[in-house]
mmCIF file of C-alpha atoms in Angstrom:
data_model
loop_
_atom_site.group_PDB
_atom_site.id
_atom_site.type_symbol
_atom_site.label_atom_id
_atom_site.label_comp_id
_atom_site.label_asym_id
_atom_site.label_seq_id
_atom_site.Cartn_x
_atom_site.Cartn_y
_atom_site.Cartn_z
ATOM 1 C CA MET A 1270 22.734 -12.256 37.569
ATOM 2 C CA LEU A 1271 22.878 -11.090 33.982
ATOM 3 C CA SER A 1272 21.014 -14.171 32.818
ATOM 4 C CA ALA A 1273 18.319 -13.525 35.431
ATOM 5 C CA MET A 1274 17.920 -9.939 34.233
ATOM 6 C CA ALA A 1275 17.749 -11.122 30.635
ATOM 7 C CA ALA A 1276 15.057 -13.623 31.600
ATOM 8 C CA VAL A 1277 13.023 -10.871 33.271
ATOM 9 C CA GLU A 1278 13.358 -8.626 30.213
ATOM 10 C CA LYS A 1279 12.377 -11.519 27.962
ATOM 11 C CA GLN A 1280 9.324 -12.230 30.085
ATOM 12 C CA SER A 1281 8.305 -8.588 30.170
ATOM 13 C CA GLY A 1282 8.702 -8.392 26.388
ATOM 14 C CA PHE A 1283 6.585 -11.512 25.920
ATOM 15 C CA ALA A 1284 3.988 -10.143 28.349
ATOM 16 C CA ALA A 1285 3.834 -6.893 26.387
ATOM 17 C CA LEU A 1286 3.402 -8.887 23.188
ATOM 18 C CA CYS A 1287 0.552 -10.871 24.719
ATOM 19 C CA ALA A 1288 -1.076 -7.688 26.058
ATOM 20 C CA HIS A 1289 -0.812 -6.066 22.634
ATOM 21 C CA PHE A 1290 -2.600 -8.885 20.848
ATOM 22 C CA PRO A 1291 -6.155 -8.667 22.261
ATOM 23 C CA ALA A 1292 -6.160 -4.873 21.958
ATOM 24 C CA ARG A 1293 -5.310 -4.947 18.252
ATOM 25 C CA TRP A 1294 -6.742 -8.149 16.850
ATOM 26 C CA GLN A 1295 -10.004 -6.615 15.623
ATOM 27 C CA LEU A 1296 -8.278 -3.768 13.766
ATOM 28 C CA ALA A 1297 -5.715 -6.155 12.294
ATOM 29 C CA LEU A 1298 -8.268 -8.749 11.180
ATOM 30 C CA ARG A 1299 -10.597 -6.128 9.712
ATOM 31 C CA PHE A 1300 -7.695 -4.505 7.884
ATOM 32 C CA GLY A 1301 -6.774 -7.875 6.443
ATOM 33 C CA VAL A 1302 -10.350 -8.393 5.252
ATOM 34 C CA VAL A 1303 -10.374 -4.921 3.664
ATOM 35 C CA VAL A 1304 -7.316 -5.792 1.564
ATOM 36 C CA GLY A 1305 -7.619 -9.548 1.206
ATOM 37 C CA ALA A 1306 -11.277 -10.028 0.299
ATOM 38 C CA PRO A 1307 -11.395 -7.983 -2.943
ATOM 39 C CA PHE A 1308 -7.924 -9.207 -3.932
ATOM 40 C CA ALA A 1309 -8.932 -12.832 -3.414
ATOM 41 C CA ALA A 1310 -12.235 -12.308 -5.231
ATOM 42 C CA GLY A 1311 -10.518 -10.954 -8.333
ATOM 43 C CA THR A 1312 -7.854 -13.647 -8.263
ATOM 44 C CA SER A 1313 -10.385 -16.472 -7.894
ATOM 45 C CA ALA A 1314 -12.156 -15.126 -10.981
ATOM 46 C CA ASP A 1315 -8.818 -15.157 -12.863
ATOM 47 C CA ALA A 1316 -8.886 -11.349 -13.033
ATOM 48 C CA HIS A 1317 -5.758 -10.401 -11.088
ATOM 49 C CA PRO A 1318 -5.618 -6.710 -12.130
ATOM 50 C CA LEU A 1319 -9.259 -6.202 -11.127
ATOM 51 C CA GLY A 1320 -8.672 -7.782 -7.732
ATOM 52 C CA ALA A 1321 -5.509 -5.742 -7.203
ATOM 53 C CA ILE A 1322 -7.126 -2.392 -8.076
ATOM 54 C CA ALA A 1323 -10.164 -3.199 -5.912
ATOM 55 C CA ALA A 1324 -7.913 -4.032 -2.954
ATOM 56 C CA ALA A 1325 -5.812 -0.903 -3.504
ATOM 57 C CA SER A 1326 -8.949 1.222 -3.699
ATOM 58 C CA ALA A 1327 -10.279 -0.202 -0.427
ATOM 59 C CA LEU A 1328 -6.912 0.197 1.300
ATOM 60 C CA LEU A 1329 -6.464 3.845 0.288
ATOM 61 C CA ILE A 1330 -10.026 4.751 1.292
ATOM 62 C CA VAL A 1331 -9.605 3.201 4.732
ATOM 63 C CA LEU A 1332 -6.367 5.129 5.283
ATOM 64 C CA LEU A 1333 -8.212 8.388 4.601
ATOM 65 C CA GLY A 1334 -11.071 7.708 6.991
ATOM 66 C CA THR A 1335 -12.049 8.120 10.593
ATOM 67 C CA PRO A 1336 -14.350 5.770 12.525
ATOM 68 C CA GLY A 1337 -17.575 5.347 10.571
ATOM 69 C CA TYR A 1338 -16.002 6.943 7.508
ATOM 70 C CA GLY A 1339 -17.955 4.891 5.011
ATOM 71 C CA ILE A 1340 -21.293 5.523 6.699
ATOM 72 C CA ALA A 1341 -20.867 9.240 7.354
ATOM 73 C CA ARG A 1342 -19.147 10.295 4.127
ATOM 74 C CA ARG A 1343 -20.492 8.156 1.304
ATOM 75 C CA ALA A 1344 -19.790 10.716 -1.417
ATOM 76 C CA GLN A 1345 -16.106 10.971 -0.469
ATOM 77 C CA VAL A 1346 -15.728 7.185 -0.406
ATOM 78 C CA ILE A 1347 -17.212 6.823 -3.876
ATOM 79 C CA GLY A 1348 -15.184 9.802 -5.102
ATOM 80 C CA VAL A 1349 -11.861 8.318 -4.021
ATOM 81 C CA ALA A 1350 -12.807 4.938 -5.514
ATOM 82 C CA ILE A 1351 -13.586 6.599 -8.842
ATOM 83 C CA LEU A 1352 -10.259 8.491 -8.772
ATOM 84 C CA VAL A 1353 -8.378 5.220 -8.204
ATOM 85 C CA GLY A 1354 -10.282 3.613 -11.071
ATOM 86 C CA LEU A 1355 -9.704 6.534 -13.435
ATOM 87 C CA ALA A 1356 -5.967 6.491 -12.724
ATOM 88 C CA ALA A 1357 -5.912 2.743 -13.403
ATOM 89 C CA ALA A 1358 -7.887 3.245 -16.616
ATOM 90 C CA ILE A 1359 -5.376 5.838 -17.815
ATOM 91 C CA GLY A 1360 -2.556 3.439 -16.973
ATOM 92 C CA ALA A 1361 -4.194 0.721 -19.063
ATOM 93 C CA LEU A 1362 -4.608 3.061 -22.018
ATOM 94 C CA VAL A 1363 -1.031 4.422 -22.051
ATOM 95 C CA GLN A 1364 0.887 1.290 -21.002
ATOM 96 C CA ASN A 1365 2.265 0.746 -24.509
ATOM 97 C CA HIS A 1366 3.334 4.392 -24.816
ATOM 98 C CA GLU A 1367 6.373 4.484 -22.556
ATOM 99 C CA ILE A 1368 7.141 8.185 -22.982
ATOM 100 C CA ALA A 1369 3.601 9.176 -22.021
ATOM 101 C CA LEU A 1370 3.643 6.808 -19.040
ATOM 102 C CA VAL A 1371 7.006 8.099 -17.801
ATOM 103 C CA LEU A 1372 5.793 11.698 -18.068
ATOM 104 C CA LEU A 1373 2.670 10.797 -16.098
ATOM 105 C CA LEU A 1374 4.807 9.087 -13.441
ATOM 106 C CA LEU A 1375 6.924 12.231 -13.218
ATOM 107 C CA LEU A 1376 3.776 14.304 -12.761
ATOM 108 C CA VAL A 1377 2.209 12.137 -10.057
ATOM 109 C CA GLY A 1378 5.582 11.743 -8.332
ATOM 110 C CA GLY A 1379 5.915 15.504 -8.122
ATOM 111 C CA PHE A 1380 2.393 15.830 -6.746
ATOM 112 C CA PHE A 1381 3.156 13.230 -4.092
ATOM 113 C CA ALA A 1382 6.430 14.912 -3.113
ATOM 114 C CA VAL A 1383 4.727 18.283 -2.641
ATOM 115 C CA ALA A 1384 1.710 16.788 -0.858
ATOM 116 C CA ARG A 1385 3.939 15.169 1.774
ATOM 117 C CA LYS A 1386 5.105 18.606 2.854
ATOM 118 C CA VAL A 1387 1.503 19.598 3.669
ATOM 119 C CA ASP A 1388 -0.044 16.791 5.760
ATOM 120 C CA ARG A 1389 -0.584 13.042 5.828
ATOM 121 C CA SER A 1390 -4.139 13.177 4.462
ATOM 122 C CA LEU A 1391 -3.078 14.976 1.293
ATOM 123 C CA ALA A 1392 -0.075 12.663 0.985
ATOM 124 C CA THR A 1393 -2.389 9.649 1.171
ATOM 125 C CA ILE A 1394 -4.615 11.138 -1.527
ATOM 126 C CA ALA A 1395 -1.485 11.706 -3.626
ATOM 127 C CA LEU A 1396 -0.850 7.948 -3.533
ATOM 128 C CA VAL A 1397 -4.107 7.374 -5.433
ATOM 129 C CA PRO A 1398 -2.907 8.289 -8.960
ATOM 130 C CA ILE A 1399 0.436 6.546 -8.360
ATOM 131 C CA ILE A 1400 -1.078 3.210 -7.404
ATOM 132 C CA GLY A 1401 -3.783 3.442 -10.060
ATOM 133 C CA LEU A 1402 -1.302 4.163 -12.853
ATOM 134 C CA LEU A 1403 1.092 1.406 -11.811
ATOM 135 C CA ILE A 1404 -1.579 -1.279 -11.511
ATOM 136 C CA GLY A 1405 -3.303 -0.154 -14.679
ATOM 137 C CA SER A 1406 -0.030 -0.234 -16.617
ATOM 138 C CA GLY A 1407 0.278 -3.945 -15.838
ATOM 139 C CA SER A 1408 -3.221 -4.879 -16.947
ATOM 140 C CA THR A 1409 -4.492 -5.789 -20.382
ATOM 141 C CA ASP A 1410 -4.249 -3.003 -22.931
ATOM 142 C CA GLY A 1411 -7.392 -1.407 -24.317
ATOM 143 C CA LEU A 1412 -10.599 0.448 -23.575
ATOM 144 C CA ARG A 1413 -12.419 -2.601 -22.242
ATOM 145 C CA SER A 1414 -9.709 -3.200 -19.659
ATOM 146 C CA ALA A 1415 -9.841 0.466 -18.644
ATOM 147 C CA ILE A 1416 -13.602 0.307 -18.077
ATOM 148 C CA GLU A 1417 -13.271 -2.930 -16.093
ATOM 149 C CA LEU A 1418 -10.602 -1.384 -13.845
ATOM 150 C CA LEU A 1419 -12.812 1.625 -13.159
ATOM 151 C CA ALA A 1420 -15.734 -0.632 -12.258
ATOM 152 C CA ALA A 1421 -13.553 -2.841 -10.044
ATOM 153 C CA ALA A 1422 -12.217 0.147 -8.101
ATOM 154 C CA LEU A 1423 -15.737 1.472 -7.586
ATOM 155 C CA ILE A 1424 -17.424 -1.818 -6.683
ATOM 156 C CA GLY A 1425 -14.561 -3.659 -5.013
ATOM 157 C CA GLY A 1426 -13.314 -0.596 -3.207
ATOM 158 C CA GLY A 1427 -16.020 1.983 -2.570
ATOM 159 C CA LEU A 1428 -19.241 -0.018 -2.466
ATOM 160 C CA TYR A 1429 -17.541 -2.917 -0.686
ATOM 161 C CA LEU A 1430 -16.339 -0.614 2.100
ATOM 162 C CA LEU A 1431 -19.750 0.980 2.492
ATOM 163 C CA PHE A 1432 -21.159 -2.509 3.004
ATOM 164 C CA LEU A 1433 -18.347 -3.528 5.374
ATOM 165 C CA ASP A 1434 -18.852 -0.434 7.531
ATOM 166 C CA ARG A 1435 -22.480 -1.472 7.947
ATOM 167 C CA VAL A 1436 -21.930 -5.103 8.880
ATOM 168 C CA TRP A 1437 -18.604 -4.698 10.695
ATOM 169 C CA PRO A 1438 -18.156 -1.166 12.046
ATOM 170 C CA SER A 1439 -14.727 -0.414 13.481
ATOM 171 C CA PRO A 1440 -13.946 1.731 16.551
ATOM 172 C CA GLU A 1441 -10.955 3.158 14.708
ATOM 173 C CA HIS A 1442 -9.484 3.427 11.236
ATOM 174 C CA PRO A 1443 -5.757 3.092 10.613
ATOM 175 C CA SER A 1444 -3.667 5.877 9.136
ATOM 176 C CA VAL A 1445 -0.113 6.037 7.831
ATOM 177 C CA ALA A 1446 2.618 8.595 8.563
ATOM 178 C CA LEU A 1447 3.540 9.908 5.119
ATOM 179 C CA GLU A 1448 4.656 13.432 6.035
ATOM 180 C CA GLY A 1449 7.985 14.680 4.759
ATOM 181 C CA ARG A 1450 11.020 15.502 6.873
ATOM 182 C CA ALA A 1451 14.045 16.595 4.855
ATOM 183 C CA LYS A 1452 14.106 18.819 1.772
ATOM 184 C CA ARG A 1453 17.266 17.182 0.439
ATOM 185 C CA LEU A 1454 15.310 14.140 -0.746
ATOM 186 C CA LEU A 1455 12.571 16.112 -2.529
ATOM 187 C CA PRO A 1456 14.135 15.653 -6.015
ATOM 188 C CA GLY A 1457 14.538 11.959 -5.271
ATOM 189 C CA LEU A 1458 10.827 11.632 -4.485
ATOM 190 C CA ILE A 1459 9.895 13.384 -7.713
ATOM 191 C CA LEU A 1460 12.232 11.333 -9.905
ATOM 192 C CA ALA A 1461 12.020 7.924 -8.193
ATOM 193 C CA LEU A 1462 9.034 6.617 -10.158
ATOM 194 C CA PRO A 1463 10.079 7.589 -13.710
ATOM 195 C CA ILE A 1464 13.751 6.704 -13.157
ATOM 196 C CA GLY A 1465 12.846 3.397 -11.512
ATOM 197 C CA TYR A 1466 10.509 2.523 -14.385
ATOM 198 C CA VAL A 1467 13.032 3.416 -17.102
ATOM 199 C CA LEU A 1468 15.875 1.521 -15.402
ATOM 200 C CA ALA A 1469 13.717 -1.537 -14.845
ATOM 201 C CA SER A 1470 12.527 -1.520 -18.459
ATOM 202 C CA ALA A 1471 16.139 -1.308 -19.659
ATOM 203 C CA ILE A 1472 17.582 -3.926 -17.298
ATOM 204 C CA VAL A 1473 14.905 -6.499 -16.560
ATOM 205 C CA ASP A 1474 11.921 -5.591 -18.780
ATOM 206 C CA TRP A 1475 9.736 -7.354 -16.222
ATOM 207 C CA HIS A 1476 7.620 -5.976 -13.382
ATOM 208 C CA MET A 1477 8.816 -2.439 -14.119
ATOM 209 C CA ALA A 1478 5.956 -0.872 -12.170
ATOM 210 C CA ALA A 1479 6.773 -2.892 -9.059
ATOM 211 C CA TYR A 1480 10.463 -1.968 -9.152
ATOM 212 C CA ALA A 1481 9.609 1.698 -9.689
ATOM 213 C CA PHE A 1482 7.290 1.686 -6.676
ATOM 214 C CA ALA A 1483 9.921 -0.130 -4.596
ATOM 215 C CA LEU A 1484 12.412 2.645 -5.327
ATOM 216 C CA LEU A 1485 9.856 5.307 -4.389
ATOM 217 C CA SER A 1486 9.039 3.440 -1.169
ATOM 218 C CA LEU A 1487 12.690 3.301 -0.129
ATOM 219 C CA VAL A 1488 13.052 7.059 -0.628
ATOM 220 C CA VAL A 1489 9.834 7.677 1.319
ATOM 221 C CA ILE A 1490 11.037 5.579 4.253
ATOM 222 C CA LEU A 1491 14.437 7.296 4.321
ATOM 223 C CA ASN A 1492 12.659 10.649 4.371
ATOM 224 C CA ALA A 1493 9.957 9.709 6.890
ATOM 225 C CA ARG A 1494 9.296 11.486 10.157
ATOM 226 C CA GLY A 1495 10.405 9.838 13.378
ATOM 227 C CA ALA A 1496 13.528 8.734 15.183
ATOM 228 C CA HIS A 1497 16.457 7.252 13.307
ATOM 229 C CA ARG A 1498 15.875 3.961 15.093
ATOM 230 C CA THR A 1499 12.290 3.904 13.815
ATOM 231 C CA THR A 1500 13.513 4.578 10.282
ATOM 232 C CA ARG A 1501 15.856 1.591 10.509
ATOM 233 C CA HIS A 1502 12.987 -0.655 11.595
ATOM 234 C CA GLU A 1503 10.787 0.615 8.743
ATOM 235 C CA LEU A 1504 13.581 0.102 6.222
ATOM 236 C CA LEU A 1505 14.335 -3.403 7.451
ATOM 237 C CA GLY A 1506 10.662 -4.400 7.366
ATOM 238 C CA PHE A 1507 10.204 -3.129 3.810
ATOM 239 C CA LEU A 1508 13.421 -4.761 2.581
ATOM 240 C CA VAL A 1509 12.193 -8.121 3.886
ATOM 241 C CA ILE A 1510 8.916 -7.707 1.968
ATOM 242 C CA LEU A 1511 10.779 -6.514 -1.142
ATOM 243 C CA ALA A 1512 13.024 -9.582 -1.062
ATOM 244 C CA LEU A 1513 9.979 -11.831 -0.702
ATOM 245 C CA VAL A 1514 8.230 -10.115 -3.617
ATOM 246 C CA ILE A 1515 11.320 -10.446 -5.842
ATOM 247 C CA ILE A 1516 11.480 -14.165 -5.080
ATOM 248 C CA GLU A 1517 7.759 -14.580 -5.801
ATOM 249 C CA VAL A 1518 7.891 -12.774 -9.147
ATOM 250 C CA GLN A 1519 11.018 -14.622 -10.260
ATOM 251 C CA ILE A 1520 9.673 -18.127 -9.566
ATOM 252 C CA PRO A 1521 6.796 -17.118 -10.385
ATOM 253 C CA VAL A 1522 4.319 -18.193 -7.718
ATOM 254 C CA ARG A 1523 0.593 -18.797 -8.087
ATOM 255 C CA ALA A 1524 -1.698 -15.808 -7.695
ATOM 256 C CA ASP A 1525 -3.170 -17.118 -4.449
ATOM 257 C CA VAL A 1526 0.305 -16.990 -2.890
ATOM 258 C CA MET A 1527 0.445 -13.268 -3.664
ATOM 259 C CA VAL A 1528 -2.970 -12.886 -2.061
ATOM 260 C CA SER A 1529 -1.722 -14.610 1.073
ATOM 261 C CA THR A 1530 1.383 -12.417 1.131
ATOM 262 C CA ALA A 1531 -0.664 -9.213 0.914
ATOM 263 C CA LEU A 1532 -3.043 -10.497 3.592
ATOM 264 C CA ILE A 1533 -0.250 -11.359 6.027
ATOM 265 C CA VAL A 1534 1.621 -8.072 5.495
ATOM 266 C CA ALA A 1535 -1.573 -6.062 6.038
ATOM 267 C CA ILE A 1536 -2.617 -7.976 9.162
ATOM 268 C CA VAL A 1537 0.812 -7.902 10.823
ATOM 269 C CA GLY A 1538 1.219 -4.200 10.049
ATOM 270 C CA ALA A 1539 -2.189 -3.275 11.467
ATOM 271 C CA TRP A 1540 -1.516 -5.398 14.541
ATOM 272 C CA ARG A 1541 1.736 -3.466 15.058
ATOM 273 C CA ALA A 1542 -0.027 -0.112 14.699
ATOM 274 C CA GLU A 1543 0.629 2.465 17.387
ATOM 275 C CA ARG A 1544 -2.111 5.011 18.147
ATOM 276 C CA GLY A 1545 -3.876 3.844 14.992
ATOM 277 C CA THR A 1546 -0.877 4.554 12.738
ATOM 278 C CA VAL A 1547 0.156 1.547 10.667
ATOM 279 C CA PRO A 1548 3.907 1.206 9.971
ATOM 280 C CA LEU A 1549 5.100 2.469 6.628
ATOM 281 C CA TRP A 1550 6.675 -0.883 5.775
ATOM 282 C CA SER A 1551 3.251 -2.532 5.996
ATOM 283 C CA ILE A 1552 1.331 -0.055 3.851
ATOM 284 C CA LEU A 1553 4.030 0.313 1.212
ATOM 285 C CA GLY A 1554 4.723 -3.429 1.313
ATOM 286 C CA THR A 1555 1.056 -4.302 0.801
ATOM 287 C CA LEU A 1556 0.792 -1.912 -2.133
ATOM 288 C CA LEU A 1557 4.002 -3.366 -3.574
ATOM 289 C CA VAL A 1558 2.520 -6.867 -3.514
ATOM 290 C CA LEU A 1559 -0.646 -5.615 -5.241
ATOM 291 C CA ILE A 1560 1.374 -3.919 -7.974
ATOM 292 C CA ALA A 1561 3.732 -6.879 -8.417
ATOM 293 C CA SER A 1562 0.809 -9.262 -8.804
ATOM 294 C CA VAL A 1563 -0.178 -7.697 -12.126
ATOM 295 C CA SER A 1564 2.873 -5.859 -13.476
#
């Protein structure tokens, strides 16, 4: 009898999985194109940081939008893309000045921690300087690199999304639940980035930006809204991606493998979205892959 009940539950679970697929495939595929296309374009041109910042710019803009965001609010799209590019440019200029970079990470970490107590839109905006700084700090040093990063964020993020919204409009845009829950982890959110960067630079001296963002992501997930069971699922999903990223950076793998990893994480996460909200493990995991590809 128990085996029969288990078979019924297994069938119902498989049926739910099959029913979920056709309802989400368009959002998932489009989300993968948003992240994967600019990342792949930069990588194919042997400009990994430019592809990573373009993909990050596109991803963050999409998370801020509503259906038709790019068409209805062009100025905001371009504005966010420029902010991502400026943060990346600053990261490129200060990457060899560790004290200045750590102080900037402390500043943007504090902004993010406070923003999460307000609402998810402001928290998403607060991710912009974090991601820009971390990707920029892994790029080539100098003014030319800074200008290229700014252009890549604008063209590969903002202008690309405006074009995509014209040729492939979406009935919905994904969001991510970044609101805060417990005050006890507020200091951890503020200090995660600078402490993670300093520890990584002292221990491994390799991919410091990626390890710093991984530490921040773990604190964010532990402090996320939702049931404890949901938090466990988010934590497990991110730990799997983190382990995969560590393996890829230690080997190291070819750049196109990192592109494929980011594409798969983005698509699976968007496919698993509930009410348009993409799981934290997917968003943070995708951003982690982008950062690790250049840091």
